[in-house]
Short mmCIF file of the C-alpha atoms (twelve columns), coordinates in Angstrom:
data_MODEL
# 
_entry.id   MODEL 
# 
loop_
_atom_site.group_PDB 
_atom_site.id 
_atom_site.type_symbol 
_atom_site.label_atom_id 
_atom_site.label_alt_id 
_atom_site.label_comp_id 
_atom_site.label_asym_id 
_atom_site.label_seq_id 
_atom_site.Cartn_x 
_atom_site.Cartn_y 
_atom_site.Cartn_z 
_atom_site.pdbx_PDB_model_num 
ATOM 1   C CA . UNK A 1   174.333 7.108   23.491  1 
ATOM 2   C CA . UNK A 2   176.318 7.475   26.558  1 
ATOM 3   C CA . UNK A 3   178.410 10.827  27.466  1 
ATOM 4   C CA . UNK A 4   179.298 13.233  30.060  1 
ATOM 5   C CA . UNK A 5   180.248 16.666  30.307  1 
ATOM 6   C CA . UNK A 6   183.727 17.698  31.430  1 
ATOM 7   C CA . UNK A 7   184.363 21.530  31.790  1 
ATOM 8   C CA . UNK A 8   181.514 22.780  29.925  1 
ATOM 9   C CA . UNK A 9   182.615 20.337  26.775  1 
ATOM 10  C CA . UNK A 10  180.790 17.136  25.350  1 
ATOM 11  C CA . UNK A 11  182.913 13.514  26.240  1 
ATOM 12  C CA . UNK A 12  181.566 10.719  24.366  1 
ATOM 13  C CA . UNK A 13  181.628 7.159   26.098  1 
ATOM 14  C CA . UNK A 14  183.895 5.313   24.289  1 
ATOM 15  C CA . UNK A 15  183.841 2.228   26.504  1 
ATOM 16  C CA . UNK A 16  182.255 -0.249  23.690  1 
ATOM 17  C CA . UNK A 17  182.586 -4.170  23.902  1 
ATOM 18  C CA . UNK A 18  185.602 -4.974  21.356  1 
ATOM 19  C CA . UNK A 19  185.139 -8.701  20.319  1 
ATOM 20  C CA . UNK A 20  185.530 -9.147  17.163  1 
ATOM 21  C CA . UNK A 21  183.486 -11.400 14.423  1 
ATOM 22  C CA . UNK A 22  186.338 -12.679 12.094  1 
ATOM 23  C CA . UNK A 23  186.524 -14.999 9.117   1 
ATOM 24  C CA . UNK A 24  189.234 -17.196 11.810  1 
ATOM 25  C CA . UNK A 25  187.429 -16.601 14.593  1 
ATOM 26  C CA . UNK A 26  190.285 -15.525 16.837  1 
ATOM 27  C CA . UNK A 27  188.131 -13.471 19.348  1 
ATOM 28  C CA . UNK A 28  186.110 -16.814 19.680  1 
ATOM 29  C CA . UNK A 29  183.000 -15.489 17.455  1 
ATOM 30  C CA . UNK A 30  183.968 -16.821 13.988  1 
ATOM 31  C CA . UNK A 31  181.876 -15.757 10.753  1 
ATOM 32  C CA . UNK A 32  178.823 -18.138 10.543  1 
ATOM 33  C CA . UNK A 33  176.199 -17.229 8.102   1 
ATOM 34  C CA . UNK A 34  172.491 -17.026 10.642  1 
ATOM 35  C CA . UNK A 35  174.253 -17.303 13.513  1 
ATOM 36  C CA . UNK A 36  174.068 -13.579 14.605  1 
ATOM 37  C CA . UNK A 37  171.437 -10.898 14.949  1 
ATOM 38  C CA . UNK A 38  172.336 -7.557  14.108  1 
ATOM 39  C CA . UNK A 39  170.215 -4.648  16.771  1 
ATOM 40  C CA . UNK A 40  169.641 -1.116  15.095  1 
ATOM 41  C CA . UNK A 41  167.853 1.880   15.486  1 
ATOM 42  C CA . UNK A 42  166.618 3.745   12.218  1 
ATOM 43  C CA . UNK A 43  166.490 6.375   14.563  1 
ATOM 44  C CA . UNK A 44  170.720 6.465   15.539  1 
ATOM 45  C CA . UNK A 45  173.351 7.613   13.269  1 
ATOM 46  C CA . UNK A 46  175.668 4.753   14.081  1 
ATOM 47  C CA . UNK A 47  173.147 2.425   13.822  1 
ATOM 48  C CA . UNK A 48  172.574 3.577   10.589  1 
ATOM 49  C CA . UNK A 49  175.508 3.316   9.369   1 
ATOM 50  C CA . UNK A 50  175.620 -0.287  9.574   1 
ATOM 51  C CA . UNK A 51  172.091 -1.004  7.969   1 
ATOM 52  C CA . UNK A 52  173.517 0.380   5.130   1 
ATOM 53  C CA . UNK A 53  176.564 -0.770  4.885   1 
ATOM 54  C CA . UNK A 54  175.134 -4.696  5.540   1 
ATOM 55  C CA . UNK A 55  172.497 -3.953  2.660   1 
ATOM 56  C CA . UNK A 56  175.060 -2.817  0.124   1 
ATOM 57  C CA . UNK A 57  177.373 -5.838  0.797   1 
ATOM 58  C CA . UNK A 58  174.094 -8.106  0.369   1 
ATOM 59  C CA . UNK A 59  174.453 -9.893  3.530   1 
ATOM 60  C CA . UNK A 60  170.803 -9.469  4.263   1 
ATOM 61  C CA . UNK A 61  170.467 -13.462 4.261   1 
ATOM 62  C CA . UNK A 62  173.515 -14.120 6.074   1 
ATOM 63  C CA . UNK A 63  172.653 -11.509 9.059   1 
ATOM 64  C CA . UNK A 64  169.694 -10.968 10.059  1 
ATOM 65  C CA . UNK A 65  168.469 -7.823  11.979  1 
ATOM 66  C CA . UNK A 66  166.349 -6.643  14.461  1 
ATOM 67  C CA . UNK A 67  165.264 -3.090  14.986  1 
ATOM 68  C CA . UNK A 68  164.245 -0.750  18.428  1 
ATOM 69  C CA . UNK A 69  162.100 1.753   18.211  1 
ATOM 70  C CA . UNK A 70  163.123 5.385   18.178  1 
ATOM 71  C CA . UNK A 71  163.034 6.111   21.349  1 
ATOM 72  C CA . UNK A 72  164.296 4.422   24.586  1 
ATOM 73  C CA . UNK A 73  164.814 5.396   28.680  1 
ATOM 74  C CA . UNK A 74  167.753 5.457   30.743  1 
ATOM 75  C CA . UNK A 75  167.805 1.864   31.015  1 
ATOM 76  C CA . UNK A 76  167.723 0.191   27.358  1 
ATOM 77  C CA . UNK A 77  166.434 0.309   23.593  1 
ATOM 78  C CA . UNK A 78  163.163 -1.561  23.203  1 
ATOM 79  C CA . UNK A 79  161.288 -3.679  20.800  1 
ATOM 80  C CA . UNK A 80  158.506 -2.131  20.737  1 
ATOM 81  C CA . UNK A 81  157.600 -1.949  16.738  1 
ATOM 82  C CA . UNK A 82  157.700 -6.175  17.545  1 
ATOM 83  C CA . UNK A 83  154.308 -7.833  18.420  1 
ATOM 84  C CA . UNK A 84  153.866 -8.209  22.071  1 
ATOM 85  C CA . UNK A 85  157.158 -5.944  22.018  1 
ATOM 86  C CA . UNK A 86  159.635 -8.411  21.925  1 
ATOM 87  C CA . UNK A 87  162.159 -9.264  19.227  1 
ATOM 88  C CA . UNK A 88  161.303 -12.446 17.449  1 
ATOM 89  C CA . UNK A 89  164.693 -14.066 16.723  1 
ATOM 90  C CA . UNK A 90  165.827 -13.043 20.450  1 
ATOM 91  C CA . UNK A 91  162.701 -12.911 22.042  1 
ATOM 92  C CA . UNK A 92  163.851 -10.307 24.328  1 
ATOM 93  C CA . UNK A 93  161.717 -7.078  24.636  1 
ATOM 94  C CA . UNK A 94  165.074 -4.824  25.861  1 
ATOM 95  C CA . UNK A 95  168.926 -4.879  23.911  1 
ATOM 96  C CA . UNK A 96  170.018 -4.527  27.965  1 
ATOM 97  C CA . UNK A 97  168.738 -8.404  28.122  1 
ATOM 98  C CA . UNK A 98  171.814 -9.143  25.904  1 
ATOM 99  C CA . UNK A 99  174.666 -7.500  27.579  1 
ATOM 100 C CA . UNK A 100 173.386 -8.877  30.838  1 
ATOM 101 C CA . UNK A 101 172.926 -11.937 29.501  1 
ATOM 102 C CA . UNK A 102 176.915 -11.827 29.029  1 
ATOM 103 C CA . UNK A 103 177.728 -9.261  31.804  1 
ATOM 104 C CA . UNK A 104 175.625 -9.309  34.726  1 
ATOM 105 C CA . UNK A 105 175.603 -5.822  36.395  1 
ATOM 106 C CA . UNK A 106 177.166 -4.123  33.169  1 
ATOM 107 C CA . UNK A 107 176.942 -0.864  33.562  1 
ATOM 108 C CA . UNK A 108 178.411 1.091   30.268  1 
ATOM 109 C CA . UNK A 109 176.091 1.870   27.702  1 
ATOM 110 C CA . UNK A 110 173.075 -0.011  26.292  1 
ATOM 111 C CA . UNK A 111 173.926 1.006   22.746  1 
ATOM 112 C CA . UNK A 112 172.813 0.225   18.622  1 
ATOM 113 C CA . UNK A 113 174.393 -0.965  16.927  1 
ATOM 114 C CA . UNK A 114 175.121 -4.211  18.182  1 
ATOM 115 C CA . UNK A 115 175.960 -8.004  16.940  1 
ATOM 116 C CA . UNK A 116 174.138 -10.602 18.999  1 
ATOM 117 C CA . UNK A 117 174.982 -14.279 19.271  1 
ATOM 118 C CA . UNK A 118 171.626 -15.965 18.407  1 
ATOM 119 C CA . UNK A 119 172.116 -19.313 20.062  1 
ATOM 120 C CA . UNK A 120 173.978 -17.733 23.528  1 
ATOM 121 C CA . UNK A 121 171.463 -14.615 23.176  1 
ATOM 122 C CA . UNK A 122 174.494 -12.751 24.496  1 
ATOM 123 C CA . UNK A 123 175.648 -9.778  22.846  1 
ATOM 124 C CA . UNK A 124 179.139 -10.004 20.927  1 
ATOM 125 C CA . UNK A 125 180.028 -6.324  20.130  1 
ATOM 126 C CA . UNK A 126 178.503 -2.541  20.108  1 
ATOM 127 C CA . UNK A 127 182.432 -1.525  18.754  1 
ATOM 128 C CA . UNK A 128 180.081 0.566   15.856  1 
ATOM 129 C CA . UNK A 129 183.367 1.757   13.935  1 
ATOM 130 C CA . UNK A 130 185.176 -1.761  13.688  1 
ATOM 131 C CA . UNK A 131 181.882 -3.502  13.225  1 
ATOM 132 C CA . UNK A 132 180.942 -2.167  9.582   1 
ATOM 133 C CA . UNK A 133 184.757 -2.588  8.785   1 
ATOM 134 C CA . UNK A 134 184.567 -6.000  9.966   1 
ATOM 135 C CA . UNK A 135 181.582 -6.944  7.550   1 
ATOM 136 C CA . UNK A 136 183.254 -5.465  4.686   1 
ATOM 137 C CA . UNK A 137 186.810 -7.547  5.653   1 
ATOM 138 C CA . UNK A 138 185.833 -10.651 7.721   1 
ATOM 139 C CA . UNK A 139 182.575 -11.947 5.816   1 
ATOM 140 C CA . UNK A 140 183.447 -13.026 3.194   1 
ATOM 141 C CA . UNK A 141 182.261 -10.667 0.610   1 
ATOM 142 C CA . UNK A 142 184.021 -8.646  -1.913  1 
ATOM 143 C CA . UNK A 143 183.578 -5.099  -0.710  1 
ATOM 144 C CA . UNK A 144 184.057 -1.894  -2.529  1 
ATOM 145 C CA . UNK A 145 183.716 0.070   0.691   1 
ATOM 146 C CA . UNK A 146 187.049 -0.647  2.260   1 
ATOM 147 C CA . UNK A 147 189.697 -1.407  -0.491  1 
ATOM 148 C CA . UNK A 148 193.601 -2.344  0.726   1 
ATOM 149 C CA . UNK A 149 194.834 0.286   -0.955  1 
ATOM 150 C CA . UNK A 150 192.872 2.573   -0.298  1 
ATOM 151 C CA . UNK A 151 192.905 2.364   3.362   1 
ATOM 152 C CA . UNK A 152 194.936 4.846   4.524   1 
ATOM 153 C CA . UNK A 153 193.442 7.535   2.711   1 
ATOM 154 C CA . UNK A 154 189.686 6.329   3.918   1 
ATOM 155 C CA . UNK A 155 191.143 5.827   7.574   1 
ATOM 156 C CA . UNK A 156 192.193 9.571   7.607   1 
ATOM 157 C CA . UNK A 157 189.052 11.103  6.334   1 
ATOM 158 C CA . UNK A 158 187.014 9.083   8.829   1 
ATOM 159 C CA . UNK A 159 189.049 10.206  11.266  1 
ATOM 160 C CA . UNK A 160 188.195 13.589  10.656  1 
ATOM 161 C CA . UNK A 161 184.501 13.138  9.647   1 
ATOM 162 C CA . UNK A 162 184.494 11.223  13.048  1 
ATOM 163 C CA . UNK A 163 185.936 13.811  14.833  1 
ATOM 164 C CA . UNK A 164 184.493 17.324  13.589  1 
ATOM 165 C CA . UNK A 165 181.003 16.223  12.186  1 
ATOM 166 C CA . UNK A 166 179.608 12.959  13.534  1 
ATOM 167 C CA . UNK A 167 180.586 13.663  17.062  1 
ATOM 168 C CA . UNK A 168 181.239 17.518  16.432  1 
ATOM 169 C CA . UNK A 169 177.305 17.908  15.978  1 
ATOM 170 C CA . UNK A 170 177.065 16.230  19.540  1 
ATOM 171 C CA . UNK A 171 179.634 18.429  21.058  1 
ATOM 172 C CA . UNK A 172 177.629 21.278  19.989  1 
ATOM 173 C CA . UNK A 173 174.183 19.977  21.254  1 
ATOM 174 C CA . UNK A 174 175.541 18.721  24.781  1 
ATOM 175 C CA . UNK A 175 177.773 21.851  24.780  1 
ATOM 176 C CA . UNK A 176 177.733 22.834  28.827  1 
ATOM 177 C CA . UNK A 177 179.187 26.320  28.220  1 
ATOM 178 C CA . UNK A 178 179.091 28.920  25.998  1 
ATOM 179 C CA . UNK A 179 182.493 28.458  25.120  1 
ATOM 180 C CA . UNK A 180 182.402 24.966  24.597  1 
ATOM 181 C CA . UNK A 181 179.409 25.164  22.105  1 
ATOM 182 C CA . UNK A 182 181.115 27.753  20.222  1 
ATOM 183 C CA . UNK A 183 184.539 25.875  19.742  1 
ATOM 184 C CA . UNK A 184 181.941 23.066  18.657  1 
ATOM 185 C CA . UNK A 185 180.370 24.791  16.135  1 
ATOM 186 C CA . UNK A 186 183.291 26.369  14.505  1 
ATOM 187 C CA . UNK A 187 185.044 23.089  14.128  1 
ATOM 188 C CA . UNK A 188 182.046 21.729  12.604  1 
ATOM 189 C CA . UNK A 189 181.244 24.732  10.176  1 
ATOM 190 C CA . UNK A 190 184.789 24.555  9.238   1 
ATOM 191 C CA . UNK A 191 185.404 20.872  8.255   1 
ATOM 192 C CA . UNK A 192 182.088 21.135  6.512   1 
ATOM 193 C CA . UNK A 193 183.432 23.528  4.339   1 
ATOM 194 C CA . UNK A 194 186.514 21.759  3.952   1 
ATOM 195 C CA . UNK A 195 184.230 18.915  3.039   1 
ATOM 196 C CA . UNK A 196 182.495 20.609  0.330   1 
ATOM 197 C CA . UNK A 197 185.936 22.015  -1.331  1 
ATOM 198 C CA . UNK A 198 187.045 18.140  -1.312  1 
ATOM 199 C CA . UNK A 199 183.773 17.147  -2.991  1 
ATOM 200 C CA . UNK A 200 183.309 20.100  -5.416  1 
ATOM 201 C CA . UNK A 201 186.485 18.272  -7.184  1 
ATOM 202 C CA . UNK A 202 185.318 14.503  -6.652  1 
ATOM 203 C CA . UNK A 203 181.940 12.997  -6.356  1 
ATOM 204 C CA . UNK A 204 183.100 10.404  -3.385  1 
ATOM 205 C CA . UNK A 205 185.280 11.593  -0.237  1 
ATOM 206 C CA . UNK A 206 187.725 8.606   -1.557  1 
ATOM 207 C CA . UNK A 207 188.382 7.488   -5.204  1 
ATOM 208 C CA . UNK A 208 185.525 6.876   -7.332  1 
ATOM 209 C CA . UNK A 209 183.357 4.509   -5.773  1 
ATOM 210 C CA . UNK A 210 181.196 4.913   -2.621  1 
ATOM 211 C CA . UNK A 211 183.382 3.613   0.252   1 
ATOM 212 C CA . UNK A 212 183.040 3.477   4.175   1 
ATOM 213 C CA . UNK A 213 183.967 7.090   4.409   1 
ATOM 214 C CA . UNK A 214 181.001 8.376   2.645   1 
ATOM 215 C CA . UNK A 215 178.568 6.265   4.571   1 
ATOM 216 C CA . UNK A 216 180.018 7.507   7.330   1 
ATOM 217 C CA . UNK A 217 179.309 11.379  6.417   1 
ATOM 218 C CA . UNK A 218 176.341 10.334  5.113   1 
ATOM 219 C CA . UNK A 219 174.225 9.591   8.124   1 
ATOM 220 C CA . UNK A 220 175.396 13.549  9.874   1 
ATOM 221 C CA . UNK A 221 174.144 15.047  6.608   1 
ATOM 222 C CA . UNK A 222 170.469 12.810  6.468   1 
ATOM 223 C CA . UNK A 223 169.799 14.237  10.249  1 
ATOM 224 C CA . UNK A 224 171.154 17.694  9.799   1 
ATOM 225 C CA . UNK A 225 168.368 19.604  8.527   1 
ATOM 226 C CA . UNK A 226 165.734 17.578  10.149  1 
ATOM 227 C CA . UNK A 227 167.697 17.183  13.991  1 
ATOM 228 C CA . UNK A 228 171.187 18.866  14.252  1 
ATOM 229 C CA . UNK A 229 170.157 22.337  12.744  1 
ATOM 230 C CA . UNK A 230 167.814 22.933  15.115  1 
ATOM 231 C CA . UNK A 231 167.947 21.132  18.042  1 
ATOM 232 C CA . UNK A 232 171.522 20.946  18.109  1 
ATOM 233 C CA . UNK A 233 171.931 24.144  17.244  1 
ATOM 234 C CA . UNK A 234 174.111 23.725  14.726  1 
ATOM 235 C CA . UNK A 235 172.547 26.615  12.638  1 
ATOM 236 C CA . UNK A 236 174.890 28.304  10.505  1 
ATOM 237 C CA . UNK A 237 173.808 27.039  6.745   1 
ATOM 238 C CA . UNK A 238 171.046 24.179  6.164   1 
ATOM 239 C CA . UNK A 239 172.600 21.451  4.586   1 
ATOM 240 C CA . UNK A 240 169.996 22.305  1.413   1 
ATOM 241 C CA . UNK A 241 172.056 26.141  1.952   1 
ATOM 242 C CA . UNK A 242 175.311 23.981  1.477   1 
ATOM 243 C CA . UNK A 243 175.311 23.146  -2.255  1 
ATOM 244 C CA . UNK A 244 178.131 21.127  -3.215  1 
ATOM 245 C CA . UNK A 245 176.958 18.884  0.704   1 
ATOM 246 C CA . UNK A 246 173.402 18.944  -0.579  1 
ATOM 247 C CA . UNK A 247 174.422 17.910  -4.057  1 
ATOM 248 C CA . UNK A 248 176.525 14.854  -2.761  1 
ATOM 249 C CA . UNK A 249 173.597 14.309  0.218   1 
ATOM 250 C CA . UNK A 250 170.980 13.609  -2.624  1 
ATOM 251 C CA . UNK A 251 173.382 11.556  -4.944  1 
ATOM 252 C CA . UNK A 252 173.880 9.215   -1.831  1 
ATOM 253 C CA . UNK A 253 170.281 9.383   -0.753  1 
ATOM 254 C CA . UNK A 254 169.071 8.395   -4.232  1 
ATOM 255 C CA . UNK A 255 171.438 5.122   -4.400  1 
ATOM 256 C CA . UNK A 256 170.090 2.129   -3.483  1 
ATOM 257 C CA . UNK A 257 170.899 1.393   0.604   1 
ATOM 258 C CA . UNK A 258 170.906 4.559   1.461   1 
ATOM 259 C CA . UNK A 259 167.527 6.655   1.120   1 
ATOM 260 C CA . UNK A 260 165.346 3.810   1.254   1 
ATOM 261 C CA . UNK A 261 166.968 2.600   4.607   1 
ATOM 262 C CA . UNK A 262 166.259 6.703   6.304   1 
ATOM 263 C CA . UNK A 263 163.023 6.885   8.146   1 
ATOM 264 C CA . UNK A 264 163.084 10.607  9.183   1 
ATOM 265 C CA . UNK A 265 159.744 10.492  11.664  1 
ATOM 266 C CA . UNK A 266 161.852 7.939   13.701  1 
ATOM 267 C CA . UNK A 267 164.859 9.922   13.555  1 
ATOM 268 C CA . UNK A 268 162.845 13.056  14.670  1 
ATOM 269 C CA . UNK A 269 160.945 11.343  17.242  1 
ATOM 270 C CA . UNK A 270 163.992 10.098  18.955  1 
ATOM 271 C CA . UNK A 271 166.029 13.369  19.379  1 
ATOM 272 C CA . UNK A 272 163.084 15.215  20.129  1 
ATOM 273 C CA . UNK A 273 161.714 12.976  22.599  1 
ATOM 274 C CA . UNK A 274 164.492 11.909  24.556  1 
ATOM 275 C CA . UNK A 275 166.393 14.548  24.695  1 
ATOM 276 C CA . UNK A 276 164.825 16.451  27.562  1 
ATOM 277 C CA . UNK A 277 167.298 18.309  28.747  1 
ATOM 278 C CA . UNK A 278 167.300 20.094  25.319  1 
ATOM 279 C CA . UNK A 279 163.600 20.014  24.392  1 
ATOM 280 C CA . UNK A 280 161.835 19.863  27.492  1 
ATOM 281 C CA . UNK A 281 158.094 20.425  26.038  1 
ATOM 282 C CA . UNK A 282 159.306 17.125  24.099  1 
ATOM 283 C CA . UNK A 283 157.249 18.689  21.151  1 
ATOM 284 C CA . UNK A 284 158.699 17.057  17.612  1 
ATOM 285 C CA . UNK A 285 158.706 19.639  14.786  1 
ATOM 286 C CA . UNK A 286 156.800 19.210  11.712  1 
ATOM 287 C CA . UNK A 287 159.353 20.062  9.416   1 
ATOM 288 C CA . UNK A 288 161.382 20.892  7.516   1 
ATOM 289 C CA . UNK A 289 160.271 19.749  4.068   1 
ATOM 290 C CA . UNK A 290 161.638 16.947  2.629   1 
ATOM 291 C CA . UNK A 291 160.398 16.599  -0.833  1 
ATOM 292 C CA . UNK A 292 163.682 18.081  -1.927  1 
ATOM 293 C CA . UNK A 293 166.208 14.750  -1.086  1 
ATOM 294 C CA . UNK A 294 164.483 13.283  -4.420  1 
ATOM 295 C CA . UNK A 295 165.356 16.486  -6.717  1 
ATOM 296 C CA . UNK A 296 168.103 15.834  -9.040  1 
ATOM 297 C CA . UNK A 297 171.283 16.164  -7.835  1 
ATOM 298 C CA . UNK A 298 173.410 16.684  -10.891 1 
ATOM 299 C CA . UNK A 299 176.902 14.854  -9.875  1 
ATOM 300 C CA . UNK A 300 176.741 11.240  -12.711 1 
# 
């Protein structure tokens, strides 16, 4: 994660790498099935977002990934859950060996996820919101996350989930003022409730199917009670004091993809840990419990 603050208020770095992997290969990187390495975190939301979204489009043996540990310094992610802490496809022990590989000197951030060209070992793209749309439209699968006529709808409630909860939880933890966190956490409290009105009437944010959007909601609401309650300070309800949010939390955490890809001591460890400036001691909590993502949730 890269950011800075501006006026008391949270600015993500939005600089990414925007090549493209496409079925024509226009951006020069063309769809090849074990040609590319995909570089997570279990611990990152974005990350996250594309584990799951490459497991329920099966392309497990057409893209092979590679996963940092939870935490990382200010230069790069490592590979340190790897023997001899080095990736064994790349056989790189930092992600930064990538990007220099293709940019000496390149100085935005080191960031998960990213797409890796195995044979070059230079990295292709970090673009986190294109790339999972890309997998669904460019790999040749056929994908019920991003239907054509659906897209609209699904690019608008991104937009918003993007804006008020995925990043709004980060505008409220990095908050430099008073004022600033407060603006933060309203937003947030406020399209979470808008959330839960949408979802009291539908079980998806889109449709009837799971699509892009809800995976995208989906890995705020796994780290909320666990990280951005907390830490972040985002503390007005628990997501399990949210019903219709918990409800819809546990029917996506119980679907195949989605709970079983969540490792929670990872996510923990990596807010905890390196955020300093926020939890100096660097002590990681024990809780909360968690037994209760595998109650019933009641939306079939």
């Amino acid at each position: 994660m890269s950011a800075y603050r501006a006026e008391g208020e949270y600015k993500r770095d939005s600089r990414y790498i925007t090549d493209r992997i496409t079925a024509d290969g226009r951006d020069g990187w063309p769809v090849e099935p074990g040609r590319y390495r995909l570089v997570v975190s279990r611990a990152c939301p974005w990350a996250s977002r594309a584990i799951i979204v490459r497991r329920l489009l099966g392309l497990e043996d057409v893209l092979s990934m590679g996963v940092c540990g939870p935490t990382h310094d200010e230069r790069s992610w490592t590979f340190d859950l790897d023997p001899g802490g080095r990736d064994p496809v790349l056989g790189i022990e930092r992600l930064q060996e990538a990007y220099f590989k293709r940019f000496p000197g390149y100085d935005k951030g080191i960031t998960v996820p990213a797409i890796v060209d195995i044979p070059s070992g230079q990295v292709v793209t970090n673009d986190f919101a294109q790339l999972t749309l890309d997998l669904s439209t460019e790999w040749g699968v056929d994908s019920p996350l991003y239907p054509p006529a659906q897209r609209d709808e699904i690019d608008e409630v991104m937009q918003l989930v993007y804006r008020d909860v995925n990043n709004g939880v980060y505008r409220a933890g990095f908050a430099g003022s008073q004022e600033a966190y407060e603006a933060a956490y309203d937003r947030l409290f406020a399209r979470l409730d808008w959330l839960s009105q949408r979802l009291s009437r539908q079980r998806y944010l889109v449709g009837d199917t799971i699509t892009e959007a809800d995976v995208r909601l989906f890995t705020t609401l796994v780290r909320f009670d666990a990280v951005y309650h907390g830490h972040f300070k985002c503390n007005r309800s628990k997501l399990s004091e949210m019903p219709v949010l918990w409800a819809y939390a546990r029917d996506l955490f119980q679907t195949p993809g989605f709970g079983d890809t969540v490792d929670f001591d990872h996510i923990k460890q990596h807010y905890y840990l390196v955020h300093r400036d926020i939890n100096p001691s660097g002590i990681v909590p024990a809780g909360p419990d968690l037994s209760g993502w595998q109650e019933p949730h009641g939306r079939g």
